[in-house]
Coordinates of C-alpha atoms and ligand atoms in Angstrom, one line a residue:
X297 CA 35.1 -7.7 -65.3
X298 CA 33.8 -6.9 -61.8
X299 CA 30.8 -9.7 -61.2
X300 CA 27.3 -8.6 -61.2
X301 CA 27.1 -7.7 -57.1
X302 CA 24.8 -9.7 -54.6
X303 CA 25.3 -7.0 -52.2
X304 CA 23.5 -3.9 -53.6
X305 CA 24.0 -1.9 -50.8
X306 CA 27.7 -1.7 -50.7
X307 CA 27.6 -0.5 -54.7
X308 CA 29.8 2.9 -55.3
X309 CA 30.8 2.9 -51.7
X310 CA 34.0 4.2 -51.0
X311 CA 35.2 2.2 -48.4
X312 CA 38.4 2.4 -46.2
X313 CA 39.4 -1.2 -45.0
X314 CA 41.9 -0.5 -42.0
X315 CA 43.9 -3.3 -41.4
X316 CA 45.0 -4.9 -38.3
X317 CA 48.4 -7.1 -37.3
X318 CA 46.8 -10.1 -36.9
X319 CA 47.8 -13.7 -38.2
X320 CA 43.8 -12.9 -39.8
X321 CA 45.3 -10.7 -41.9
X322 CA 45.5 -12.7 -44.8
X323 CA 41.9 -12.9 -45.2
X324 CA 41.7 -9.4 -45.6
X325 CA 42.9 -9.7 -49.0
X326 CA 39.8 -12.0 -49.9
X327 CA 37.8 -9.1 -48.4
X328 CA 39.2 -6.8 -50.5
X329 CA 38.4 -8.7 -53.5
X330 CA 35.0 -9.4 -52.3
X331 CA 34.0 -5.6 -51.6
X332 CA 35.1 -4.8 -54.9
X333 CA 32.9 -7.6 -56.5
X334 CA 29.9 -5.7 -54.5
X335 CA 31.2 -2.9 -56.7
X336 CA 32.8 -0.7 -53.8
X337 CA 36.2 1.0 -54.4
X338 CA 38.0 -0.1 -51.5
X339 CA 41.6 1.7 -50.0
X340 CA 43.5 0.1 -47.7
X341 CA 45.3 1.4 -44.6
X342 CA 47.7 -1.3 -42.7
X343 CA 49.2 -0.8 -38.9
X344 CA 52.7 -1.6 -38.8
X345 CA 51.9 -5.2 -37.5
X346 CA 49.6 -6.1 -40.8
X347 CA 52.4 -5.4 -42.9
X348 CA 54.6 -8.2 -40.9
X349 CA 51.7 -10.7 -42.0
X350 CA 51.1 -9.3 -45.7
X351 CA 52.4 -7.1 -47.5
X352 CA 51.6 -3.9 -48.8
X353 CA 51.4 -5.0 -52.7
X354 CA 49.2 -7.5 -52.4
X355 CA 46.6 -5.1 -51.1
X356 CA 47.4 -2.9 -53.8
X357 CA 46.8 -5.7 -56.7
X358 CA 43.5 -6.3 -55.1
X359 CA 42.4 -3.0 -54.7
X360 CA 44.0 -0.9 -57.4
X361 CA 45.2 1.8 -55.4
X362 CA 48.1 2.6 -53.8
X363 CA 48.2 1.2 -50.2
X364 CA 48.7 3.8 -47.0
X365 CA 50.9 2.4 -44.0
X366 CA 52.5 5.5 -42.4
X367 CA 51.3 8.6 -41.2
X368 CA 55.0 9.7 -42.1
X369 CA 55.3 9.0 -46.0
X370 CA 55.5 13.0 -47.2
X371 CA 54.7 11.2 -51.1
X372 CA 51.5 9.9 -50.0
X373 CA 50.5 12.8 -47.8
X374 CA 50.7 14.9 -50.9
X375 CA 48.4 13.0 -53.2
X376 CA 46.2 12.3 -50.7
X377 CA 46.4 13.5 -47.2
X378 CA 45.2 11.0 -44.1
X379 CA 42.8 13.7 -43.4
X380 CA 41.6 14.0 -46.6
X381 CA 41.5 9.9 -47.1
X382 CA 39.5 9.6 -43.7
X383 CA 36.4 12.5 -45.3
X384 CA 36.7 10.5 -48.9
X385 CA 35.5 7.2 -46.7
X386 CA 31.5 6.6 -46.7
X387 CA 32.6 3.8 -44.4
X388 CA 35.4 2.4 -42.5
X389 CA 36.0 -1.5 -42.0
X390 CA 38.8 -2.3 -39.4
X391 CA 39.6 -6.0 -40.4
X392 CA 41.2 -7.8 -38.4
X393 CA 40.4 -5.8 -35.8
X394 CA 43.1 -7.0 -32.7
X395 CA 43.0 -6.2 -29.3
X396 CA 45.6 -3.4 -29.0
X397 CA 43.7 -2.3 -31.8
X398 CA 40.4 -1.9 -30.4
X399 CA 42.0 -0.4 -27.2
X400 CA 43.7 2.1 -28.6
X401 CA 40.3 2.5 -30.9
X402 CA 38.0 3.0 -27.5
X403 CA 40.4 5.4 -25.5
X404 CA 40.4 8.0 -28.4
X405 CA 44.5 7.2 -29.4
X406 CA 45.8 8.9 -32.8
X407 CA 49.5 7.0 -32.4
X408 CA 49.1 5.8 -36.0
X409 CA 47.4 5.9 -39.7
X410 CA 45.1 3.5 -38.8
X411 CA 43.9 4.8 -35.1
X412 CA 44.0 8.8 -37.0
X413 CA 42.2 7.8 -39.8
X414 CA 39.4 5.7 -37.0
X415 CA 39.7 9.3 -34.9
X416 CA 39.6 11.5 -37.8
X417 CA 36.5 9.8 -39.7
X418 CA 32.8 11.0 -39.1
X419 CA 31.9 7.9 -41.7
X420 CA 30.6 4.6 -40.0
X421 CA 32.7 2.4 -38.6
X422 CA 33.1 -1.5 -38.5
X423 CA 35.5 -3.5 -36.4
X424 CA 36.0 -7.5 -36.9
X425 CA 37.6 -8.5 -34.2
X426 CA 40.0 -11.4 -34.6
X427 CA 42.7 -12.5 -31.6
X428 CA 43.0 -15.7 -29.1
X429 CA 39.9 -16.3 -27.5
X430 CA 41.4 -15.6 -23.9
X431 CA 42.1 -11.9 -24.8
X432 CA 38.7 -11.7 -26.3
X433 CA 37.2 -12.8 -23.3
X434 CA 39.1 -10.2 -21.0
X435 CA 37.3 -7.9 -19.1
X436 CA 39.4 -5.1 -20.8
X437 CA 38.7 -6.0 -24.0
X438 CA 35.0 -6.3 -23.9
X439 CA 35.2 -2.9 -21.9
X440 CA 36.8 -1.5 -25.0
X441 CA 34.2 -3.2 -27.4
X442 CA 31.5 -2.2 -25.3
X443 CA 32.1 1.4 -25.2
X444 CA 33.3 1.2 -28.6
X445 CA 29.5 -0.2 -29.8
X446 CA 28.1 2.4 -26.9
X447 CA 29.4 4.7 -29.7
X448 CA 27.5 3.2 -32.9
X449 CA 30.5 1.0 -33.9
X450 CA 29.4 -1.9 -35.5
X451 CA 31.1 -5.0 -34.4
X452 CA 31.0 -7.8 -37.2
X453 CA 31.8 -11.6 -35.2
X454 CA 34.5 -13.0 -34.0
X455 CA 33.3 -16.3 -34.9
X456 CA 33.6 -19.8 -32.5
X457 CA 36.2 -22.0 -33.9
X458 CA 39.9 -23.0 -33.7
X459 CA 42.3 -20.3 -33.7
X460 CA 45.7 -20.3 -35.2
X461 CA 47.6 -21.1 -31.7
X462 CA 45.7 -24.4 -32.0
X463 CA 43.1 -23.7 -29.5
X464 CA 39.5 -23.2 -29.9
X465 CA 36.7 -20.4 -28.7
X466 CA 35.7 -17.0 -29.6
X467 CA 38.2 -15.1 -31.8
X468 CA 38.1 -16.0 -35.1
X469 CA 38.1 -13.4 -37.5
X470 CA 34.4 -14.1 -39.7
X471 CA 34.6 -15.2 -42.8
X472 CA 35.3 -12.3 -45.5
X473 CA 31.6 -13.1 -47.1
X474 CA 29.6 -13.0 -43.6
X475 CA 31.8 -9.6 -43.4
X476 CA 30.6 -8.3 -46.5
X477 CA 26.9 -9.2 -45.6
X478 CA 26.8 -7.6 -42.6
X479 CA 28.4 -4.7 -44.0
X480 CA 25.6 -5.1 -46.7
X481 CA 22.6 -5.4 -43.8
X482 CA 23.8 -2.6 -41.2
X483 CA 22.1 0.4 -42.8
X484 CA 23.7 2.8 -44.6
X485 CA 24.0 6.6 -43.5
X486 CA 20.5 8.2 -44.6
X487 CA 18.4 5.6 -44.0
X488 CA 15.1 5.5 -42.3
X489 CA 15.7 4.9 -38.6
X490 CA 15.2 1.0 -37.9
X491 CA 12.0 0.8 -35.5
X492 CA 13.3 1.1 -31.6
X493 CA 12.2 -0.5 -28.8
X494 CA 13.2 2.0 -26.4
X495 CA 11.3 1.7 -23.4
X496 CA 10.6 -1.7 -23.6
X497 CA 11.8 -4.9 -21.5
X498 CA 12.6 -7.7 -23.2
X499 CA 13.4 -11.4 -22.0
X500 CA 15.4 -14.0 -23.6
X501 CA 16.4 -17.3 -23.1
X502 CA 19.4 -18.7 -24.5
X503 CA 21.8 -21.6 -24.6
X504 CA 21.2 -25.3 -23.2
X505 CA 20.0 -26.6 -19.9
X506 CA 21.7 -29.0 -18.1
X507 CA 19.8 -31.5 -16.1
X508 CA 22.2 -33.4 -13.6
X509 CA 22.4 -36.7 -13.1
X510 CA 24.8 -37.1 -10.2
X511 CA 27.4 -34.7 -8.8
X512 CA 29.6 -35.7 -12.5
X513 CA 27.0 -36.6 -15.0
X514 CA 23.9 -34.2 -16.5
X515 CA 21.7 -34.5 -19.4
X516 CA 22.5 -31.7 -21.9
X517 CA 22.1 -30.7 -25.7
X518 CA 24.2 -29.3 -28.1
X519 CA 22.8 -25.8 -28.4
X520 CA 25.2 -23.2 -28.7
X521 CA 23.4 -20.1 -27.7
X522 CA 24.6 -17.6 -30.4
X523 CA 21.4 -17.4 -32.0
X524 CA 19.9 -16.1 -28.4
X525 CA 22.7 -14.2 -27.1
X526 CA 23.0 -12.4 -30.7
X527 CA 19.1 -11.7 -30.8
X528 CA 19.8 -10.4 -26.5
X529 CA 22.4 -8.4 -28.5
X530 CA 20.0 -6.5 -31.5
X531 CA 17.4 -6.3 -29.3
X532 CA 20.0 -3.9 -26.5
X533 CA 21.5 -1.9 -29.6
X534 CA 17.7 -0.9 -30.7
X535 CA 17.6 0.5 -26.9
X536 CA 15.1 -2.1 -25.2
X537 CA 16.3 -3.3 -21.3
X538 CA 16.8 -6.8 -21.8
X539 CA 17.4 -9.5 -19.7
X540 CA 19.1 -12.6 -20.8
X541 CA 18.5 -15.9 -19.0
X542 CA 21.2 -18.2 -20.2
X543 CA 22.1 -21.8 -19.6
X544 CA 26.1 -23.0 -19.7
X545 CA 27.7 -21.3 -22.5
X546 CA 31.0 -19.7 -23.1
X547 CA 30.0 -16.7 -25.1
X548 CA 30.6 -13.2 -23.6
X549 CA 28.2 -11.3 -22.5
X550 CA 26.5 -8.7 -25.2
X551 CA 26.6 -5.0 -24.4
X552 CA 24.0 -3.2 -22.6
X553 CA 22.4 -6.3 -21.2
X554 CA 21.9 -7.4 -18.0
X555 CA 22.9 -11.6 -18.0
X556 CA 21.5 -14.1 -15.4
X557 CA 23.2 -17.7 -16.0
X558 CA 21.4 -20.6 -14.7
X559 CA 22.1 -24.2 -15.5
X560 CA 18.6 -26.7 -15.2
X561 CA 15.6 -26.2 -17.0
X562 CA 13.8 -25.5 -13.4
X563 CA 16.3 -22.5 -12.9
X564 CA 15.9 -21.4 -16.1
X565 CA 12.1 -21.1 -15.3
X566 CA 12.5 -19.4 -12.3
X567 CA 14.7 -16.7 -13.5
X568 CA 12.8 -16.1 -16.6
X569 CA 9.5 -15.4 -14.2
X570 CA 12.3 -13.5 -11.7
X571 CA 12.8 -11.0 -14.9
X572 CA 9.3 -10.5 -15.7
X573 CA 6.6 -8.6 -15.6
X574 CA 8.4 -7.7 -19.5
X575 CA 6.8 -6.3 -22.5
X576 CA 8.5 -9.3 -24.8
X577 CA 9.3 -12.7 -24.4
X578 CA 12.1 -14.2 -26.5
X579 CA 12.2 -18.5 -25.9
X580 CA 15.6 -19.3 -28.0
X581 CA 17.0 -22.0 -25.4
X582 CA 16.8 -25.3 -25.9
X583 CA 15.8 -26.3 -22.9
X584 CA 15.7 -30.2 -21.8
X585 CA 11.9 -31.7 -21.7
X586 CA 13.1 -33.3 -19.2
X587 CA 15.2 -34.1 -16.1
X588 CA 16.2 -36.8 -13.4
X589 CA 13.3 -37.2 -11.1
X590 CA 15.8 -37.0 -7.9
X591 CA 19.9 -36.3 -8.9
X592 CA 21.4 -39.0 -7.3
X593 CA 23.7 -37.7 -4.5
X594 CA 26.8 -39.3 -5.1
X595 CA 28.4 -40.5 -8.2
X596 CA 26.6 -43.8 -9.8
X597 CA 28.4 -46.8 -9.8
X598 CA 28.6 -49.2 -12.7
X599 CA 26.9 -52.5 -11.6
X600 CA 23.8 -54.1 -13.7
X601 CA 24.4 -54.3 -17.5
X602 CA 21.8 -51.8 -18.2
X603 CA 21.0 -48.5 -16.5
X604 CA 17.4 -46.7 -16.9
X605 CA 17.1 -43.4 -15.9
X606 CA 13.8 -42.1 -14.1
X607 CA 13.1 -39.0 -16.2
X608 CA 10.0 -36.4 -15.0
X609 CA 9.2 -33.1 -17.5
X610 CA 10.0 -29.7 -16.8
X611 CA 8.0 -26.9 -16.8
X612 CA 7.5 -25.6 -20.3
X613 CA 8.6 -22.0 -20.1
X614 CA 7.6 -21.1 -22.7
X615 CA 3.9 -22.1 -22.7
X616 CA 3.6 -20.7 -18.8
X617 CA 5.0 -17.3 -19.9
X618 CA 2.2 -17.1 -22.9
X619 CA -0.7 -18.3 -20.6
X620 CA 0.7 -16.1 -17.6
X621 CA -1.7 -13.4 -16.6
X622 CA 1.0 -11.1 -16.5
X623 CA -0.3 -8.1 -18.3
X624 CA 2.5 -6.3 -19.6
X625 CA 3.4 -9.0 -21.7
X626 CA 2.9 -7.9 -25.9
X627 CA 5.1 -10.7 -27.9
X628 CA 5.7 -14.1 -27.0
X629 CA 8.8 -15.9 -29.2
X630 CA 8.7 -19.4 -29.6
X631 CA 12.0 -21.1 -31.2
X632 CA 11.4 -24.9 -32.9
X633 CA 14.1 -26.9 -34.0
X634 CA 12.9 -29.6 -35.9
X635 CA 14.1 -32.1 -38.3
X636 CA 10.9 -32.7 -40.7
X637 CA 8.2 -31.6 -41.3
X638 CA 9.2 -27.9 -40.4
X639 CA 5.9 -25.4 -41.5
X640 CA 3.3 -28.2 -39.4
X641 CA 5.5 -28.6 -36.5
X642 CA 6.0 -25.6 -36.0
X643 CA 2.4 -23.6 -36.2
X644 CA 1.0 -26.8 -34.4
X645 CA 3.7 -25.7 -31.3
X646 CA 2.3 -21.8 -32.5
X647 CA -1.2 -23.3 -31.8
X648 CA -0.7 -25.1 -29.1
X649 CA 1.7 -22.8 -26.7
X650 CA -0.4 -19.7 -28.1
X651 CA 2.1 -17.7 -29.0
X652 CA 2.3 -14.8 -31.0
X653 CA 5.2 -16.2 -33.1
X654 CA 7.3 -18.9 -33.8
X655 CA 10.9 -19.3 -35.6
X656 CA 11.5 -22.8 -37.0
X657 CA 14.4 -23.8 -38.6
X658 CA 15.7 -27.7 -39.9
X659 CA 18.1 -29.3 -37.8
X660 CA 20.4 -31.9 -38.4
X661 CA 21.1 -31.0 -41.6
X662 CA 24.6 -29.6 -43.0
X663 CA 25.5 -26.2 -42.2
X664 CA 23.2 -25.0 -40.0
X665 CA 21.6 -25.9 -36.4
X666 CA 22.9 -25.7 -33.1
X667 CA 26.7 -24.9 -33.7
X668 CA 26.4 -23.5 -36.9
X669 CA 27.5 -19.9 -37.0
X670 CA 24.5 -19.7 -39.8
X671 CA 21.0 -21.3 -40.3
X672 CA 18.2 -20.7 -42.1
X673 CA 14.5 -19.9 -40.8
X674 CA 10.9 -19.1 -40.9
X675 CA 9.1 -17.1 -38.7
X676 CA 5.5 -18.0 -38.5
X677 CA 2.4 -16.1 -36.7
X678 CA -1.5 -16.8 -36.9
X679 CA -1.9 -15.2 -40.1
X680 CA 1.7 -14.8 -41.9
X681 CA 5.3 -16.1 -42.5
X682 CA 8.4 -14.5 -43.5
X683 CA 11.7 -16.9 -44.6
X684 CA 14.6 -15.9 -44.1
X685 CA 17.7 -17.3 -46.0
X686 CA 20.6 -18.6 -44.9
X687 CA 22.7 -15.6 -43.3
X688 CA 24.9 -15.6 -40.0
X689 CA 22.9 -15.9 -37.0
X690 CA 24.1 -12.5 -36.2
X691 CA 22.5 -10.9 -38.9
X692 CA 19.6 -13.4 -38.9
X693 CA 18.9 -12.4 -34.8
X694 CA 18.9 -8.4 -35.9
X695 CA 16.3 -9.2 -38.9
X696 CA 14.3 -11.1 -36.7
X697 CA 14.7 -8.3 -34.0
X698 CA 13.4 -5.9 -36.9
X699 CA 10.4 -7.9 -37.3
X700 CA 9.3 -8.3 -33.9
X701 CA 9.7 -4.7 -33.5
X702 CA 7.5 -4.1 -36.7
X703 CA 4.9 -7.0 -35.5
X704 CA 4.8 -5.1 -31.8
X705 CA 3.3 -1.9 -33.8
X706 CA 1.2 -4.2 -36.1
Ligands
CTP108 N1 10.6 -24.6 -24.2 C1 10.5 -24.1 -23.0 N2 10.4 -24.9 -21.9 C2 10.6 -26.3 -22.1 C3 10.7 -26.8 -23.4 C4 10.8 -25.9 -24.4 O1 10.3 -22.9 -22.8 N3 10.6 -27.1 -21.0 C5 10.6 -23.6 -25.4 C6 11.9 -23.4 -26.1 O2 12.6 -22.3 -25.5 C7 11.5 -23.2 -27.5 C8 10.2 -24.0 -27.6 O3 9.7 -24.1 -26.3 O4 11.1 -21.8 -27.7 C9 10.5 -25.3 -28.2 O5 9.3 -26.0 -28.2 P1 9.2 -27.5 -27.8 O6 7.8 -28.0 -28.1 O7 9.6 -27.8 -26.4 O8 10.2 -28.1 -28.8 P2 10.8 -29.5 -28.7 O9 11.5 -29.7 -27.4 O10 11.6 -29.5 -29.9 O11 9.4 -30.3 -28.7 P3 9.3 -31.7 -29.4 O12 10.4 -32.5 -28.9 O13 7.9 -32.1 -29.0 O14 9.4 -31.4 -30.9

């Protein structure tokens, strides 16, 4: 019996799941299971290189039909010709998506089933990336991501984690139920247009500061920046000029937006007012309260028993950007991370930074927070709130984008 689906929006879609030969390709299966509990019918394609990690019958037990590999098998042409299979697809998920893969994706190649069935489609497509985190990182390949987004391709993770090679960073392939939620959130052909913020500037800040103590030593926090960099991200794809002022983070750059990195909270100010006069203001850093009142030159040597550190504030950012006279300015973000008291912490900081809005979410607790790929939050202005559950921040940033765009009009 197919489970009653949490994910409505994938119901009776037929959807092609392309996959990739990637040691990731053993969680396709579990995404193929978990499309079909959504209640889609899913058919799978695999590359030559999938089928060296999994093999073909497994995908066929899990999705009940017969599995496609080669764009030379004369039987399976005849019941159903690659053509044919790429107009039956309302969708098309490529899963893991590896970086040959997604070259051969953005430079238009048809050497294959997979990269035919990605040329021949006009249905949506999805990629999931999922390799080591150097070749994600390469120029090339976020060249080919880029232009493959430039053309509407959604592109679902890769997540931060260890990878298989025993190394860690961006690569991982997302987990098959974060896949099957963002497939659920991207809208579906048909759908009203999502509101736009073409012509608009927007400025976010991201990421930690760091606050330096001498030339080896800083002050720091454990703020990842993918809840920024994701929202820097939505905010491009809905066609605003955005600027993103980040602190040190290792997290490639989003398409379509223009990235100034800074380290200390003082830079961090100064490039934020750089980047104005903007329309919106985004404050998703977690920047440091406060810093060293004078770095000390050269390293500090251990001496006394006890070492107290002369600590001055920083500007607020934040606060200076929603009291600054700069006209232009329509929507200013607040972020507050806080570990009780949540709903009066956070419209207090609303209150007292006058902002439009604030996003609040719990820290400290399990599965969520600062390296969490997820979290939960609650977005609070003047005279309204809106939760939102617990989702990956990537889809969390593009509903929050949604409603920043819908309070701009408001
Ligand atoms: N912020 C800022 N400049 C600072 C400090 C914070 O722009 N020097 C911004 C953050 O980007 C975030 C919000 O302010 O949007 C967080 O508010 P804040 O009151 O600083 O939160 P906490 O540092 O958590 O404050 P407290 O420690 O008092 O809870």
């Amino acid at each position: 019996m197919v489970p009653a689906s949490k994910e409505p929006a994938l119901k009776g879609q037929r959807i092609l799941l392309c996959v990739g030969g990637g040691i990731a390709a053993y969680k396709a299966l579990e995404l193929v299971r978990r499309l079909r509990d959504a209640g889609a019918s899913v058919q799978v394609a695999m590359t030559d290189g999938a089928q060296q990690f999994v093999t073909a019958l497994s995908f066929q037990a899990l999705s009940g039909l017969p599995v496609r590999t080669s764009l030379w098998d004369a039987a399976a042409e005849q019941a159903m010709g690659h053509l044919e299979l790429a107009r039956w697809a309302d969708r098309v998920v490529v899963a893991p998506a590896t970086a040959d893969l997604i070259a051969r994706l953005a430079h238009g190649h048809a050497d294959d089933l997979v990269a035919t069935l990605c040329l021949a489609t006009t249905a949506p497509i999805s990629i999931c990336p999922a390799m080591n985190h150097r070749m994600w990182l390469h120029p090339a390949t976020q060249a080919n991501v880029e232009a493959l987004r430039g053309r509407g391709v959604q592109v679902i993770g890769p997540e931060d984690g260890p990878l298989a090679e025993g190394e860690s960073g961006p690569g991982r392939l997302s987990e098959p139920a974060d896949i099957v939620a963002a497939l659920a959130g991207a809208a579906p052909a048909g759908a009203p247009p999502r509101p736009r913020l073409h012509g608009l500037k927007v400025v976010v800040s991201a990421g930690p500061t760091y606050e330096d103590l001498d030339p080896v030593r800083y002050l720091g926090n454990r703020s990842s920046g993918k809840m920024g960099f994701a929202i820097a991200a939505s905010a491009a794809r809905r066609g605003a000029d955005v600027v993103l002022v980040a602190g040190p983070v290792h997290l490639p750059t989003p398409a379509g937006v223009k990235r100034v990195d800074v380290r200390s909270a003082q830079q961090m100010h100064d490039a934020v007012f750089a980047a104005l006069p903007a329309d919106i203001y985004i404050g998703a850093a977690a920047v440091a309260d406060y810093t060293p009142r004078e770095p000390a030159a050269n390293k500090i040597k251990k001496s006394s028993e006890s070492l107290a550190l002369d600590l001055v504030r920083t500007p607020d950012i934040l606060a200076e950007v929603a009291a600054s006279t700069q006209g232009r300015l329509r929507l200013v973000v607040g972020f507050a991370a806080e570990t009780e008291k949540v709903a009066e912490y956070a419209r207090k900081k609303l209150e007292a930074k006058r902002l439009d809005m604030i996003v609040a979410n719990r820290v400290g607790v399990a599965g969520g927070g600062f390296e969490s790929d997820s979290n939960a939050m609650t977005a609070y202005w003047a005279d309204g709130e809106r939760e939102f559950p617990s989702a990956p921040k990537t889809q969390l940033a593009d509903e929050l984008v949604e409603l920043i765009a819908e309070r701009l009009k408001s």
